[in-house]
XYZ file of C-alpha atoms in Angstrom:
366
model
C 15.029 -7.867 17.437
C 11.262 -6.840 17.293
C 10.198 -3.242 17.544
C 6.785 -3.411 20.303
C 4.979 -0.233 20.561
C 2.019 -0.131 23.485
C -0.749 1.903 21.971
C -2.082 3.364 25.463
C -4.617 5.524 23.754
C -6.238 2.642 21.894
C -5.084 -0.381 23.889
C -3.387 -2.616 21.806
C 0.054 -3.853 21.275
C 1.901 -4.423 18.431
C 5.330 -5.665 16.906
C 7.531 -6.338 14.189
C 10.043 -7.568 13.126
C 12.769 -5.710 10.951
C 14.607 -8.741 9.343
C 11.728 -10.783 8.232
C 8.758 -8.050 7.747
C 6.575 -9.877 10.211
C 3.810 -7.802 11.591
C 1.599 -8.751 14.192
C -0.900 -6.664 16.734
C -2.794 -8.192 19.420
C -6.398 -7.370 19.945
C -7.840 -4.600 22.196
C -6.610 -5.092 26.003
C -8.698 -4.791 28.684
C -7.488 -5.607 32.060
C -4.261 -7.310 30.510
C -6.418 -9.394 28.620
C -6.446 -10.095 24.910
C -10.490 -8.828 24.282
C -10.562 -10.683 20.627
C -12.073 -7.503 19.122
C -9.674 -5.766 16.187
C -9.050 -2.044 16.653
C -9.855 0.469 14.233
C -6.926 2.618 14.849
C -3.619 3.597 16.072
C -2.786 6.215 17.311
C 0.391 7.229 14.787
C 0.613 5.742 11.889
C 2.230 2.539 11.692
C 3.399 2.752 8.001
C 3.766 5.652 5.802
C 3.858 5.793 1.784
C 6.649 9.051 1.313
C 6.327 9.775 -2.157
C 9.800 10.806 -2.252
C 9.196 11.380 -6.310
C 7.882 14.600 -7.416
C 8.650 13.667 -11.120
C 8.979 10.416 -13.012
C 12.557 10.324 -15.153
C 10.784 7.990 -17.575
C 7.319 9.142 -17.769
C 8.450 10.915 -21.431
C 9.134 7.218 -22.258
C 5.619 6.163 -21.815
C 6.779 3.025 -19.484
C 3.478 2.481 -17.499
C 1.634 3.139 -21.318
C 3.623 0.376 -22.985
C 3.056 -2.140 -20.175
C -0.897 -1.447 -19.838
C -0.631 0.317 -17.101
C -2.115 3.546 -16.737
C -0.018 5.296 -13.698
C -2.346 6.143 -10.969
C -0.331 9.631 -10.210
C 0.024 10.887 -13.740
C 3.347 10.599 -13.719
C 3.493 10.812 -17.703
C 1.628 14.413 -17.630
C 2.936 15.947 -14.491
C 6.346 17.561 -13.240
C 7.091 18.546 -9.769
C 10.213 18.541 -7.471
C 11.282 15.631 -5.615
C 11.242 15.531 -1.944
C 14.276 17.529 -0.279
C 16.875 15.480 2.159
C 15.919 18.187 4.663
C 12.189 17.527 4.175
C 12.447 13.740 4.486
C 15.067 13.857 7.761
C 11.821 16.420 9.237
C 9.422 13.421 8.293
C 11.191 10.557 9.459
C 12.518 12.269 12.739
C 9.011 12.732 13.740
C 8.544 8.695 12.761
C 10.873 7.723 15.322
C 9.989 4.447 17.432
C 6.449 5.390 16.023
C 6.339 4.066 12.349
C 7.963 0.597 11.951
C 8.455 0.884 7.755
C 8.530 3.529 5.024
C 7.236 2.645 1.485
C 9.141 5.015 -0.661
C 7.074 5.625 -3.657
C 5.562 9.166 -5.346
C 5.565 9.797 -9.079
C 8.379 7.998 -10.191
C 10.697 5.307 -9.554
C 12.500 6.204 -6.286
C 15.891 4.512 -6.528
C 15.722 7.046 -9.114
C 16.037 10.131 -6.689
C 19.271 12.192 -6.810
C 19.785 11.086 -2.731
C 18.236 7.820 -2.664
C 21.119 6.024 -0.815
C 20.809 9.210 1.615
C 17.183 8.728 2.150
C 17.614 5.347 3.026
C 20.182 5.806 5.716
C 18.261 8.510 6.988
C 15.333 5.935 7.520
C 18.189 3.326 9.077
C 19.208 6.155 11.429
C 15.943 6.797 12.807
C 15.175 2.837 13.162
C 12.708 2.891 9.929
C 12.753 -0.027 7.792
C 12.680 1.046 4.291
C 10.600 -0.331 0.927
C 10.458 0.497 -2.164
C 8.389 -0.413 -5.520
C 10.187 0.457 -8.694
C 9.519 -0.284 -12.681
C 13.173 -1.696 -12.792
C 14.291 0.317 -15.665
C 16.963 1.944 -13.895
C 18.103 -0.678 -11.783
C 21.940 -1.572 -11.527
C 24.193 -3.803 -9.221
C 24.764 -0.678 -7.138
C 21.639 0.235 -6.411
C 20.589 -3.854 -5.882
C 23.546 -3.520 -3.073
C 22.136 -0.831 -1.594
C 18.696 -2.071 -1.092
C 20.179 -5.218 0.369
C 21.823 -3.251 2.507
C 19.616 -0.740 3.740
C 15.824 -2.265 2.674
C 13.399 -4.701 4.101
C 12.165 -5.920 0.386
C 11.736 -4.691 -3.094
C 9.182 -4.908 -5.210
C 9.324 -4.999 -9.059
C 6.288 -3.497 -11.211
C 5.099 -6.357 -13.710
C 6.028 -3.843 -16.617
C 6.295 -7.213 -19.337
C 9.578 -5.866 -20.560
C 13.415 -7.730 -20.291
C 14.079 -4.845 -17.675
C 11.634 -6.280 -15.762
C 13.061 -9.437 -15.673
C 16.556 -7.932 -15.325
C 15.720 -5.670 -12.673
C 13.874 -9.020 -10.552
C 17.437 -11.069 -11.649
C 19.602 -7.789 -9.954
C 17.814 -7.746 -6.627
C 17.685 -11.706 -6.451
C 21.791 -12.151 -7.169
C 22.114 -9.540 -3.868
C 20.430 -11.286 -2.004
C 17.335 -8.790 -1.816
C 13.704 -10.055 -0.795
C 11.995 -9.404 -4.364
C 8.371 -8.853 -4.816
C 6.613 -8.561 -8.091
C 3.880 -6.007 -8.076
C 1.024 -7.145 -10.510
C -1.558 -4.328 -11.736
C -4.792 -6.144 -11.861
C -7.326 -5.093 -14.208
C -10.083 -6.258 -16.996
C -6.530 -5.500 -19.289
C -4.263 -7.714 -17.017
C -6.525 -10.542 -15.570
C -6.016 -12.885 -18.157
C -2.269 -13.056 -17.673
C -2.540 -12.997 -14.545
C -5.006 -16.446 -14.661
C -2.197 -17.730 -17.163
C 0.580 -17.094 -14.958
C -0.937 -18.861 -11.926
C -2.090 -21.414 -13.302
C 1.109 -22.313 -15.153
C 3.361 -20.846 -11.835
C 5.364 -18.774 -14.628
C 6.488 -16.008 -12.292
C 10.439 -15.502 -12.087
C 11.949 -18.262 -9.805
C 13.280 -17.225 -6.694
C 10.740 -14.462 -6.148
C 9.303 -14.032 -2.549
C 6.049 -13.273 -3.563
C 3.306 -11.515 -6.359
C 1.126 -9.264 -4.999
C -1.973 -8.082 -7.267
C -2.679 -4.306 -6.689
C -6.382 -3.737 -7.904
C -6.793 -1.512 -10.920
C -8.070 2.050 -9.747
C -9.668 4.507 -12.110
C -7.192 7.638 -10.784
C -4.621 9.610 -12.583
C -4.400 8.038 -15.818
C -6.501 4.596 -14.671
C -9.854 3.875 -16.691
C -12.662 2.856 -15.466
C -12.866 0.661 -18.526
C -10.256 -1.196 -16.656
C -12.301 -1.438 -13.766
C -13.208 -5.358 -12.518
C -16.731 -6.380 -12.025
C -17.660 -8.802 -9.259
C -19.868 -10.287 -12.090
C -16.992 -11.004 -14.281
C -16.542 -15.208 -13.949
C -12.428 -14.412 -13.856
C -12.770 -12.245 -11.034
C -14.875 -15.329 -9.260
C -11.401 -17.900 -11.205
C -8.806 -15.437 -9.813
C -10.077 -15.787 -6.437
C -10.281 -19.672 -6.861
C -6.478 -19.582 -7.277
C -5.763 -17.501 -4.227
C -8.153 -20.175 -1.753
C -5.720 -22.684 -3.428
C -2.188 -21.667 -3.435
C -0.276 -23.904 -4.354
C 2.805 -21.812 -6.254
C 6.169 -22.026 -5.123
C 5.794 -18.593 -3.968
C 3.469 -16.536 -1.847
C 0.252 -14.739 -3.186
C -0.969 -11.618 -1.764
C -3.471 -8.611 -2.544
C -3.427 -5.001 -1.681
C -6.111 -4.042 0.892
C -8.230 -2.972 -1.862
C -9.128 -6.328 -2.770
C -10.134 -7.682 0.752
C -14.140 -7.172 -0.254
C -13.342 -9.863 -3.016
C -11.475 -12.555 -0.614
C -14.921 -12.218 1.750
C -16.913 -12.788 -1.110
C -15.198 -15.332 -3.079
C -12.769 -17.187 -0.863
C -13.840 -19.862 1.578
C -10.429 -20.990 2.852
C -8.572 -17.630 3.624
C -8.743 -17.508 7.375
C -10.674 -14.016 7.961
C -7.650 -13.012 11.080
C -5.514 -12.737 8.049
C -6.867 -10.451 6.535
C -6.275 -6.069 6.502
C -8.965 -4.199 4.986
C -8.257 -0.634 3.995
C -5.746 0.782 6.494
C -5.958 4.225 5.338
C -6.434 6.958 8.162
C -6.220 3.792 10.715
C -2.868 2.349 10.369
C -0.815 4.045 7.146
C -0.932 7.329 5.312
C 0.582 9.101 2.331
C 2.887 12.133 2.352
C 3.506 14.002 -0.696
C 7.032 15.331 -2.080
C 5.393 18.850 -1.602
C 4.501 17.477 1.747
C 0.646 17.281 1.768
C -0.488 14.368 4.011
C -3.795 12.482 3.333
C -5.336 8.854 4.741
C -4.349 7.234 0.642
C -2.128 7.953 -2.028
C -4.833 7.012 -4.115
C -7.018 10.530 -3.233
C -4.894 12.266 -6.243
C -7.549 14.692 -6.153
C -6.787 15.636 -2.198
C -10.288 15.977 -0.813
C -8.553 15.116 2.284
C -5.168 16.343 2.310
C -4.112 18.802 5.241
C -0.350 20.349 4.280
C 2.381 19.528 6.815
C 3.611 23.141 6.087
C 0.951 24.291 8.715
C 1.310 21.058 10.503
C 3.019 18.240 12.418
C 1.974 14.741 11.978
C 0.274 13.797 14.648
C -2.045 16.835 14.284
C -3.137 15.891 10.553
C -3.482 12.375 12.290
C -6.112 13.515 14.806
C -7.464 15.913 12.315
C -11.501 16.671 10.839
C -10.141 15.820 7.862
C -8.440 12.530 8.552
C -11.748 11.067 10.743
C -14.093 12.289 7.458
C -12.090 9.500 5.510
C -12.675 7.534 8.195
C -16.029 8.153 9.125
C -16.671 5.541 5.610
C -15.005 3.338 6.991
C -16.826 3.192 10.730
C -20.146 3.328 8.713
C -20.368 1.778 5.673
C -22.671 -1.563 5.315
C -23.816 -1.507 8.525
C -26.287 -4.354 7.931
C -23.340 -6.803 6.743
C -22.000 -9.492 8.972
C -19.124 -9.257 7.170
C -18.782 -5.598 7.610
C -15.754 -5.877 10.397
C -13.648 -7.618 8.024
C -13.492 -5.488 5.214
C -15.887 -1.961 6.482
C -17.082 -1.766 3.470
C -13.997 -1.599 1.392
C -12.582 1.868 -0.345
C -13.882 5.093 0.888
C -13.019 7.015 -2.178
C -13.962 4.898 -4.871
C -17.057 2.937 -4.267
C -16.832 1.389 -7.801
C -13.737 -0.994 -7.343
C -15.415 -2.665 -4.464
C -15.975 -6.292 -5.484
C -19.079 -6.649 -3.719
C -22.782 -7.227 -5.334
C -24.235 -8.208 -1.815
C -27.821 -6.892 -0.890
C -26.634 -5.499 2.339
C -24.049 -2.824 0.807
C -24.311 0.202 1.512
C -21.578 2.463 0.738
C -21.428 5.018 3.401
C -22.837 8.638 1.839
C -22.572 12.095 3.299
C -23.043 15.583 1.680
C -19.337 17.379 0.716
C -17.831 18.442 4.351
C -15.740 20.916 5.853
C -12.678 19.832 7.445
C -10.120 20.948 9.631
């Protein structure tokens, strides 16, 4: 059964569906009639990342290091408490017939957390499906029973190591929707090129996703992709032809490169950065910002001082979105992907004339 929510302050309806993951939203309404024009926002999240993880258990292992990737939340460097059961219930109460998923994520794998089969009832009980993205290197037949039980899919880090294969062979043999979650990068693209071509992903999976290389944490911006590197222009190819026996995605982040490269991808399919509109982040020490990816928390408001519809509607919230509703003004392309990432201008795979990242001096929020 579909969960609808009526958006009354932004006019738009929306629904999905708990079993499959389908999400759809209609246009904006006007007179009970589908307008055609995309809105910008909702007016509660519709997703929220919970980085349940404070800590990561293997970070002293140099896991991310080995596999060439460098962990976004500096994992390997920094140690801080997990979220609390009491904490999480507080978040997902106020979630309620509001948020249709929770990706459980942080600074560390999360079926790692000391009440991770507590956490995911508590999202069950309050009608939140939950997801999760995990290295694999702690993954057992329990915890692959749990997630079929309690979890709408689970994605698998492409780590390169036999746990990452026996992690993806767990989840499959219980029956769970597996993902693999591919880092992509000027490290990584080459594989990744390989592997399409050659369709030598795991059998069985339900889809890769590629997850654009960010320079945060412990990313480099040697790592960084250039829209004037030819493989960026052949991994794009591959995605206007799929043709692998399992789906292909991208993470938002990439969305500038599908408008600029793709010519089949039907533009209604696509998401640009959701950030501030549609999802958010919340910390384990509970500080709430538009993307997990602002590590630096220019625009994080603590949900000690507030609820979170209030950090929603927030200063601080419409300054990350205030990009987002500006940027490239002079694009006709603009409405699909505004521009592409507020915080860091330099993964946008773009080289078009009209960009124009939008600029503004450092602001005061509230």
């Amino acid at each position: 059964m579909a969960y609808i929510l009526h958006d009354k302050k932004y006019h738009f309806v929306s629904a999905f569906d708990p079993k499959t993951g389908a999400y759809v939203r209609s246009g904006i309404l006007k007179d009970g009639k589908d307008t055609g024009k995309d809105p910008f926002m909702a007016s509660f999240p519709h997703l929220i990342d919970v980085g349940v993880m404070g800590h990561c258990l293997h970070g002293k292992t140099g896991l991310c290091v080995k596999a060439g990737i460098g962990c976004y939340q500096s994992g390997l460097t920094v140690d801080q408490p997990n979220m609390s059961v009491e904490d999480f219930r507080w978040i997902a109460q106020q979630c309620r017939h509001r948020v249709n998923q929770f990706a459980l994520g942080g600074r560390g794998d999360p079926d790692q957390h000391e009440q991770f089969e507590t956490l995911l009832r508590i999202c069950r009980e309050n009608d939140i499906v939950p997801n999760f993205t995990t290295s694999g290197y702690g993954m057992t037949p329990a915890l692959a029973l749990l997630c079929k039980q309690y979890c709408g899919a689970v994605a698998v880090s492409w780590y390169r190591s036999p746990y990452t294969l026996h992690a993806i062979d767990l989840l499959l043999q219980a029956g769970v929707k597996t993902n693999i979650h591919y880092v992509l990068g000027n490290n990584s693209i080459d594989e990744a090129l390989d592997r399409l071509e050659k369709k030598s992903f795991p059998d069985g999976i339900n889809a890769v996703v590629f997850l654009l290389h960010k320079p945060v944490g412990l990313g480099s911006r040697e790592n960084v992709l250039s829209p004037e590197d030819p493989r960026v222009a052949q991994f794009f190819r591959y995605l206007d032809r799929p043709d692998t026996p399992y789906k292909v995605g991208v993470d938002s982040c990439t969305v500038p490169g599908i408008v600029n490269f793709c010519r089949r991808v039907t533009r209604q399919s696509l998401d640009t950065c959701e950030g501030g509109r549609f999802s958010c982040y919340i910390s384990a020490d509970l500080m709430m910002m538009p993307c997990s990816f602002d590590q630096t928390g220019r625009f994080a408001v603590s949900l000690r001082e507030h609820n979170i519809r209030e950090v929603w509607n927030s200063g601080t919230f419409e300054a990350f979105r205030a990009s987002l509703r500006n940027s490239c003004s002079h694009c006709s392309q603009r409405d699909v992907c505004m521009g592409g990432c507020p915080l860091m201008p330099e993964v946008v795979l773009c080289q078009k004339k009209e960009r124009q990242p939008y600029a503004k001096d450092k602001e005061s929020y509230i």
